[in-house]
CSV table of C-alpha atoms and ligand atoms in Angstrom, one decimal:
chain,number,residue,atom,x,y,z
A,1,MET,CA,97.6,97.8,75.6
A,2,SER,CA,94.9,100.0,74.4
A,3,SER,CA,94.3,103.4,76.0
A,4,TYR,CA,91.2,104.5,77.6
A,5,ARG,CA,88.8,106.4,75.2
A,6,TYR,CA,86.2,108.1,77.5
A,7,PRO,CA,82.7,109.0,76.0
A,8,ARG,CA,81.7,112.7,76.0
A,9,ILE,CA,83.0,114.3,79.1
A,10,ARG,CA,86.7,113.6,78.9
A,11,SER,CA,89.2,114.1,81.8
A,12,SER,CA,91.2,116.4,79.5
A,13,GLU,CA,88.5,118.9,79.7
A,14,ILE,CA,89.0,119.1,83.5
A,15,THR,CA,92.6,118.5,84.0
A,16,PRO,CA,95.2,120.3,82.0
A,17,GLU,CA,96.0,117.8,79.2
A,18,GLU,CA,99.6,117.4,79.8
A,19,VAL,CA,98.9,116.4,83.4
A,20,TRP,CA,96.1,114.2,82.3
A,21,LYS,CA,98.1,112.5,79.7
A,22,SER,CA,100.9,111.8,81.8
A,23,ARG,CA,99.0,110.5,84.7
A,24,ARG,CA,96.9,108.4,82.3
A,25,GLN,CA,100.0,107.0,80.7
A,26,TRP,CA,101.5,106.3,84.1
A,27,MET,CA,98.3,104.5,85.2
A,28,ILE,CA,98.2,102.4,82.0
A,29,ALA,CA,101.9,101.6,82.4
A,30,ALA,CA,101.0,100.5,86.0
A,31,GLY,CA,99.0,97.9,84.3
A,32,ALA,CA,97.9,95.1,86.8
A,33,ALA,CA,98.7,97.5,89.7
A,34,THR,CA,95.3,99.3,89.0
A,35,LEU,CA,93.9,98.8,92.7
A,36,GLY,CA,94.9,101.7,94.5
A,37,ALA,CA,96.4,103.6,91.5
A,38,ALA,CA,94.0,106.8,92.3
A,39,THR,CA,94.0,106.8,96.0
A,40,GLN,CA,96.0,110.0,96.1
A,41,ALA,CA,93.0,111.8,94.4
A,42,TRP,CA,90.8,111.8,97.6
A,43,PRO,CA,88.7,113.7,98.3
A,44,VAL,CA,87.1,114.6,95.2
A,45,ALA,CA,84.0,116.6,94.2
A,46,ALA,CA,81.5,114.6,92.0
A,47,ARG,CA,81.9,116.4,88.5
A,48,ALA,CA,78.9,114.9,86.9
A,49,SER,CA,75.6,113.9,88.3
A,50,THR,CA,74.0,110.7,88.2
A,51,ALA,CA,70.0,110.4,88.0
A,52,ALA,CA,68.5,110.5,91.3
A,53,THR,CA,67.5,106.9,92.5
A,54,ALA,CA,64.0,105.9,93.7
A,55,ALA,CA,63.0,105.3,97.4
A,56,LEU,CA,63.3,101.5,98.5
A,57,GLN,CA,61.3,100.5,101.8
A,58,ALA,CA,63.1,98.1,104.1
A,59,ARG,CA,62.7,97.5,107.8
A,60,PRO,CA,65.8,98.3,110.1
A,61,SER,CA,67.6,95.1,110.9
A,62,ALA,CA,67.6,94.8,114.7
A,63,GLN,CA,70.8,92.4,114.6
A,64,TYR,CA,72.9,94.3,111.9
A,65,MET,CA,73.2,97.7,113.6
A,66,LEU,CA,76.4,99.7,114.2
A,67,MET,CA,76.7,102.5,117.0
A,68,GLU,CA,79.1,104.3,114.6
A,69,ALA,CA,78.6,107.4,112.6
A,70,LYS,CA,77.5,106.6,108.9
A,71,THR,CA,79.3,107.9,106.1
A,72,SER,CA,77.6,110.6,104.1
A,73,GLU,CA,75.5,109.4,101.2
A,74,LYS,CA,77.5,111.8,99.1
A,75,ASP,CA,80.8,110.4,99.9
A,76,ALA,CA,79.5,107.0,99.7
A,77,THR,CA,78.3,107.6,96.2
A,78,SER,CA,81.1,109.7,94.7
A,79,TYR,CA,84.4,108.0,95.9
A,80,ASN,CA,83.9,104.6,94.3
A,81,ASN,CA,86.0,101.7,92.8
A,82,PHE,CA,84.2,100.5,89.7
A,83,TYR,CA,86.9,99.8,87.4
A,84,GLU,CA,84.4,99.0,84.4
A,85,PHE,CA,84.0,102.7,84.5
A,86,GLY,CA,87.5,103.8,84.7
A,87,MET,CA,90.3,103.9,87.4
A,88,ASP,CA,89.7,107.2,89.1
A,89,LYS,CA,87.6,107.4,92.2
A,90,ASP,CA,85.1,109.7,90.5
A,91,ASP,CA,84.9,108.1,87.2
A,92,PRO,CA,82.1,105.6,88.3
A,93,LYS,CA,79.9,108.7,89.5
A,94,ARG,CA,80.8,110.5,86.3
A,95,TYR,CA,80.3,107.6,83.7
A,96,ALA,CA,78.0,105.0,85.4
A,97,ASP,CA,74.8,106.7,84.4
A,98,LYS,CA,75.3,104.8,81.1
A,99,LEU,CA,74.9,101.6,82.8
A,100,ARG,CA,71.8,99.9,81.6
A,101,THR,CA,70.1,98.4,84.5
A,102,SER,CA,66.7,97.6,83.1
A,103,PRO,CA,65.7,95.0,82.0
A,104,TRP,CA,68.1,92.8,84.3
A,105,THR,CA,68.2,89.3,84.9
A,106,LEU,CA,70.4,87.2,87.4
A,107,THR,CA,71.0,83.7,86.6
A,108,ILE,CA,72.0,80.9,89.0
A,109,GLU,CA,73.5,77.9,87.6
A,110,GLY,CA,76.3,75.3,87.9
A,111,GLU,CA,76.1,72.6,90.5
A,112,VAL,CA,72.4,73.2,91.5
A,113,VAL,CA,69.2,70.8,91.2
A,114,SER,CA,67.2,73.8,89.5
A,115,PRO,CA,69.0,76.5,87.8
A,116,MET,CA,66.9,79.9,87.8
A,117,THR,CA,66.9,83.2,86.3
A,118,PHE,CA,65.2,86.1,88.3
A,119,ASP,CA,64.3,89.5,87.2
A,120,LEU,CA,64.8,92.5,89.4
A,121,ASP,CA,61.2,92.4,90.6
A,122,GLY,CA,61.5,88.9,91.4
A,123,LEU,CA,64.7,89.3,93.2
A,124,ARG,CA,63.0,92.4,95.4
A,125,LYS,CA,60.1,90.1,96.2
A,126,LEU,CA,61.9,87.2,97.1
A,127,ALA,CA,62.6,87.9,100.9
A,128,PRO,CA,61.7,91.0,103.0
A,129,LEU,CA,64.1,93.8,102.7
A,130,GLU,CA,66.2,94.9,105.7
A,131,GLU,CA,68.4,97.8,106.3
A,132,ARG,CA,71.8,96.8,107.8
A,133,ILE,CA,74.6,99.1,108.7
A,134,TYR,CA,77.9,97.4,107.7
A,135,ARG,CA,81.5,98.6,107.6
A,136,LEU,CA,83.0,98.3,104.2
A,137,ARG,CA,86.9,98.2,104.3
A,138,CYS,CA,88.8,98.7,101.2
A,139,VAL,CA,92.1,97.1,100.8
A,140,GLU,CA,93.7,100.4,100.0
A,141,GLY,CA,93.3,101.6,103.6
A,142,TRP,CA,90.1,103.4,103.8
A,143,SER,CA,86.6,102.5,105.3
A,144,MET,CA,82.9,103.6,105.0
A,145,VAL,CA,79.9,102.8,107.2
A,146,ILE,CA,76.8,102.4,105.0
A,147,PRO,CA,73.2,101.5,105.4
A,148,TRP,CA,72.6,98.8,102.9
A,149,ILE,CA,69.2,97.3,101.8
A,150,GLY,CA,68.7,93.8,100.9
A,151,TYR,CA,68.5,90.2,102.6
A,152,SER,CA,70.9,87.4,103.2
A,153,LEU,CA,72.2,85.8,99.9
A,154,SER,CA,71.4,82.4,101.3
A,155,ALA,CA,67.6,83.2,100.9
A,156,LEU,CA,68.4,83.4,97.2
A,157,LEU,CA,70.7,80.6,96.9
A,158,LYS,CA,68.5,78.0,98.6
A,159,GLN,CA,66.1,78.7,96.0
A,160,VAL,CA,68.2,76.6,93.5
A,161,GLN,CA,69.2,73.6,95.8
A,162,PRO,CA,73.0,73.2,95.5
A,163,THR,CA,74.2,69.8,94.8
A,164,GLY,CA,76.6,67.8,96.6
A,165,ASN,CA,79.3,68.9,94.5
A,166,ALA,CA,78.8,72.6,95.1
A,167,LYS,CA,81.9,73.7,97.1
A,168,TYR,CA,82.2,77.3,96.1
A,169,VAL,CA,80.1,80.2,94.5
A,170,GLU,CA,81.4,82.5,91.6
A,171,PHE,CA,79.7,85.8,91.1
A,172,ILE,CA,80.1,87.5,87.7
A,173,SER,CA,79.4,91.1,87.0
A,174,ALA,CA,77.9,92.6,83.9
A,175,MET,CA,80.0,93.5,80.8
A,176,GLN,CA,78.5,96.3,78.7
A,177,PRO,CA,81.2,97.2,76.5
A,178,GLU,CA,79.4,100.0,74.8
A,179,ASN,CA,78.6,101.6,78.2
A,180,MET,CA,81.7,100.9,80.1
A,181,PRO,CA,84.9,102.7,79.1
A,182,GLY,CA,87.0,100.9,81.6
A,183,LEU,CA,86.7,97.7,79.7
A,184,ARG,CA,88.9,99.0,76.8
A,185,GLY,CA,91.8,99.6,79.1
A,186,SER,CA,93.6,98.1,82.2
A,187,SER,CA,94.5,94.6,82.8
A,188,ILE,CA,91.6,93.2,84.9
A,189,ASP,CA,90.4,90.0,83.3
A,190,TRP,CA,86.7,91.0,82.6
A,191,PRO,CA,83.9,90.3,83.3
A,192,TYR,CA,84.9,91.1,86.9
A,193,THR,CA,84.5,87.7,88.8
A,194,GLU,CA,84.7,87.1,92.6
A,195,GLY,CA,84.2,83.9,94.7
A,196,LEU,CA,83.2,82.9,98.0
A,197,ARG,CA,83.3,79.3,99.7
A,198,LEU,CA,80.0,77.8,100.1
A,199,ASP,CA,79.6,78.4,103.7
A,200,GLU,CA,80.8,82.0,103.4
A,201,ALA,CA,78.3,82.6,100.7
A,202,MET,CA,75.5,81.0,103.0
A,203,HIS,CA,76.4,83.1,106.0
A,204,PRO,CA,73.6,85.3,107.2
A,205,LEU,CA,76.1,88.4,107.1
A,206,THR,CA,76.7,87.9,103.3
A,207,LEU,CA,73.9,90.4,101.7
A,208,LEU,CA,72.6,90.3,98.5
A,209,THR,CA,72.2,94.1,98.1
A,210,LEU,CA,69.5,96.2,96.3
A,211,GLY,CA,69.7,99.6,97.8
A,212,MET,CA,71.6,102.0,100.2
A,213,TYR,CA,70.3,105.0,102.1
A,214,GLY,CA,66.7,104.2,101.7
A,215,LYS,CA,67.0,104.1,97.8
A,216,VAL,CA,67.5,101.7,95.1
A,217,LEU,CA,71.4,101.3,94.3
A,218,PRO,CA,72.9,104.1,92.4
A,219,ASN,CA,74.7,102.9,89.5
A,220,GLN,CA,78.1,103.7,90.7
A,221,ASN,CA,77.6,101.6,93.6
A,222,GLY,CA,76.7,98.3,91.6
A,223,ALA,CA,73.1,98.7,90.5
A,224,PRO,CA,70.8,97.0,90.4
A,225,VAL,CA,72.3,94.1,92.4
A,226,ARG,CA,75.5,93.5,94.2
A,227,LEU,CA,77.0,91.6,97.0
A,228,THR,CA,78.1,93.0,100.3
A,229,VAL,CA,80.5,90.8,102.3
A,230,PRO,CA,81.4,93.0,105.4
A,231,TRP,CA,84.2,90.9,106.8
A,232,LYS,CA,86.3,90.8,103.8
A,233,TYR,CA,88.1,93.5,101.7
A,234,GLY,CA,85.6,95.6,99.7
A,235,PHE,CA,86.8,94.1,96.2
A,236,LYS,CA,85.1,90.8,97.2
A,237,SER,CA,81.7,92.7,97.1
A,238,ALA,CA,81.0,92.4,93.3
A,239,LYS,CA,78.9,94.9,91.8
A,240,SER,CA,76.2,94.7,89.0
A,241,ILE,CA,76.1,90.9,89.1
A,242,VAL,CA,74.4,88.9,86.3
A,243,LYS,CA,75.3,85.4,87.1
A,244,ILE,CA,75.9,83.1,90.2
A,245,ARG,CA,77.6,79.9,89.5
A,246,PHE,CA,78.0,77.2,92.0
A,247,VAL,CA,81.1,75.0,91.3
A,248,GLU,CA,83.3,72.4,92.7
A,249,LYS,CA,86.8,74.0,92.4
A,250,GLN,CA,87.9,77.1,94.1
A,251,PRO,CA,87.4,79.9,91.6
A,252,VAL,CA,90.0,82.2,90.4
A,253,SER,CA,88.8,85.9,90.8
A,254,SER,CA,89.7,88.7,88.6
A,255,TRP,CA,92.2,90.0,91.0
A,256,MET,CA,93.9,86.7,91.6
A,257,LYS,CA,94.2,86.2,88.0
A,258,SER,CA,95.7,89.8,87.5
A,259,ILE,CA,98.1,89.8,90.5
A,260,PRO,CA,98.4,86.5,92.0
A,261,SER,CA,101.3,87.8,94.5
A,262,GLU,CA,98.9,90.4,95.9
A,263,TYR,CA,95.4,88.9,96.0
A,264,GLY,CA,94.4,85.6,97.6
A,265,PHE,CA,91.1,83.8,97.5
A,266,TYR,CA,90.0,84.8,101.0
A,267,SER,CA,90.7,88.4,101.4
A,268,ASN,CA,89.4,88.5,104.8
A,269,VAL,CA,90.4,91.8,106.6
A,270,ASN,CA,93.4,91.0,108.7
A,271,PRO,CA,95.1,93.7,110.3
A,272,GLU,CA,98.2,91.4,111.0
A,273,VAL,CA,98.7,90.5,107.1
A,274,SER,CA,100.0,93.4,105.1
A,275,HIS,CA,99.1,93.6,101.4
A,276,PRO,CA,102.5,94.2,99.6
A,277,ARG,CA,101.6,97.7,98.8
A,278,TRP,CA,99.5,98.8,102.0
A,279,SER,CA,99.6,98.0,105.6
A,280,GLN,CA,96.4,96.9,106.7
A,281,ALA,CA,96.9,97.9,110.4
A,282,THR,CA,95.0,101.2,110.3
A,283,GLU,CA,92.5,102.8,108.1
A,284,ARG,CA,91.1,106.0,107.2
A,285,ARG,CA,87.3,106.5,107.7
A,286,ILE,CA,86.0,108.3,104.9
A,287,GLY,CA,84.7,111.7,106.1
A,288,GLU,CA,87.1,112.1,108.8
A,289,ASP,CA,89.7,113.4,106.6
A,290,SER,CA,91.1,116.4,108.5
A,291,LEU,CA,94.9,116.3,108.6
A,292,PHE,CA,94.7,115.7,112.2
A,293,ALA,CA,92.1,113.0,112.5
A,294,PRO,CA,93.6,109.9,113.8
A,295,LYS,CA,93.6,106.8,111.8
A,296,ARG,CA,91.5,104.0,113.2
A,297,LYS,CA,92.8,100.6,114.1
A,298,THR,CA,91.7,97.8,111.7
A,299,LEU,CA,89.7,95.2,113.2
A,300,MET,CA,90.2,91.5,112.6
A,301,PHE,CA,87.5,90.3,110.2
A,302,ASN,CA,86.6,94.0,110.1
A,303,GLY,CA,84.8,93.7,113.5
A,304,TYR,CA,82.9,90.6,112.7
A,305,GLY,CA,85.1,88.0,114.2
A,306,GLN,CA,82.3,86.8,116.5
A,307,GLU,CA,80.1,85.9,113.8
A,308,VAL,CA,82.7,84.7,111.2
A,309,ALA,CA,85.8,83.5,112.9
A,310,SER,CA,84.6,80.0,113.3
A,311,LEU,CA,84.5,79.7,109.6
A,312,TYR,CA,88.3,79.7,109.4
A,313,GLN,CA,89.3,77.6,112.6
A,314,GLY,CA,92.5,76.0,112.0
A,315,MET,CA,93.4,77.6,108.8
A,316,ASP,CA,96.6,79.7,108.6
A,317,LEU,CA,95.3,83.0,107.6
A,318,ARG,CA,98.7,84.2,106.5
A,319,LYS,CA,98.8,81.5,103.7
A,320,ASN,CA,95.2,81.7,102.9
A,321,PHE,CA,95.4,85.6,102.6
B,401,MTE,N1,82.8,95.2,91.4
B,401,MTE,C1,83.0,95.4,90.1
B,401,MTE,N2,82.0,94.8,89.0
B,401,MTE,N3,84.0,96.1,89.5
B,401,MTE,C2,84.7,96.9,90.4
B,401,MTE,O1,85.7,97.5,90.0
B,401,MTE,N4,85.4,97.1,92.7
B,401,MTE,C3,85.4,96.6,94.1
B,401,MTE,C4,84.0,96.2,94.7
B,401,MTE,N5,82.9,95.7,93.6
B,401,MTE,C5,84.6,96.6,91.8
B,401,MTE,C6,83.5,95.8,92.1
B,401,MTE,C7,86.2,97.4,95.2
B,401,MTE,S1,87.9,97.3,95.0
B,401,MTE,C8,85.5,97.9,96.1
B,401,MTE,S2,86.5,98.7,97.2
B,401,MTE,C9,84.0,98.1,96.3
B,401,MTE,O2,83.4,97.5,95.0
B,401,MTE,C10,83.5,99.5,96.2
B,401,MTE,O3,82.1,99.5,96.6
B,401,MTE,P1,81.6,101.0,96.7
B,401,MTE,O4,82.0,101.9,95.5
B,401,MTE,O5,80.1,100.8,96.8
B,401,MTE,O6,82.3,101.6,98.0
């Protein structure tokens, strides 16, 4: 497997080279076990800045609000998983300024009557932008509360008129090899691909996300357009998406391909079903990181059970993890 060759600011300039080399080699050796490889590194200060993002107007959603403290914008934009830019939590912030976000197109194809391609302006104007505060729970055991901006994905998907054969929806992230150092190492099957069942994709909670904290999405959070699926583990929320494909058969996501024993298709937040490497019973809210801060109990469906539990009625959620 080839090793990472980072552009310009190398980790070796920050960490003593021996430490850096051994850590990097260990992570490469860990291979498929990338998710969570660097969780010990938190909290980390951002070591390079990404260009400030422009304001994005949105009306606060009356329905999707949370009476919980929001994660600070600084934490939410400097502690990220975006493996196209590297495996460390601060790699996305450090390297994602290279991501080319304009021009951008999102193509919707597959089992649809009218395939369509949208540019960013078209996406922003398609439906009124709302600010929704959602919990995001990562399978690694941490969570955040983020004010996202966007609209229900269903508004976009309805445009193309899915055919009767459309049972699932696949989401495909951008691949820009010249700008994404992470594509050269690690065993994730690129491009990053995720999937939802049709009714999950059409559920009003599923957010086509164009911004956060009153601004357009920063690159490290998946600019210019991503998904936010708040009742599922964070990895289902694909970033920087370029293609949405309606399909008949259940898609195989990048994580399912890499480590099928650890990642299933559904990936609903479920405190009763442990991941082989992490219990899912509790979580650490980013920002509440003092040694004495108690961990929070993880809620079934990340607290969105009232809205989504009916989608899984009669299903064995241990088998369908
Ligand atoms: N999308 C792409 N394309 N590449 C990724 O590595 N990481 C996922 C998800 N979407 C990822 C991705 C994971 S593991 C998580 S937890 C969330 O993005 C993190 O989103 P955030 O950085 O905005 O908190």
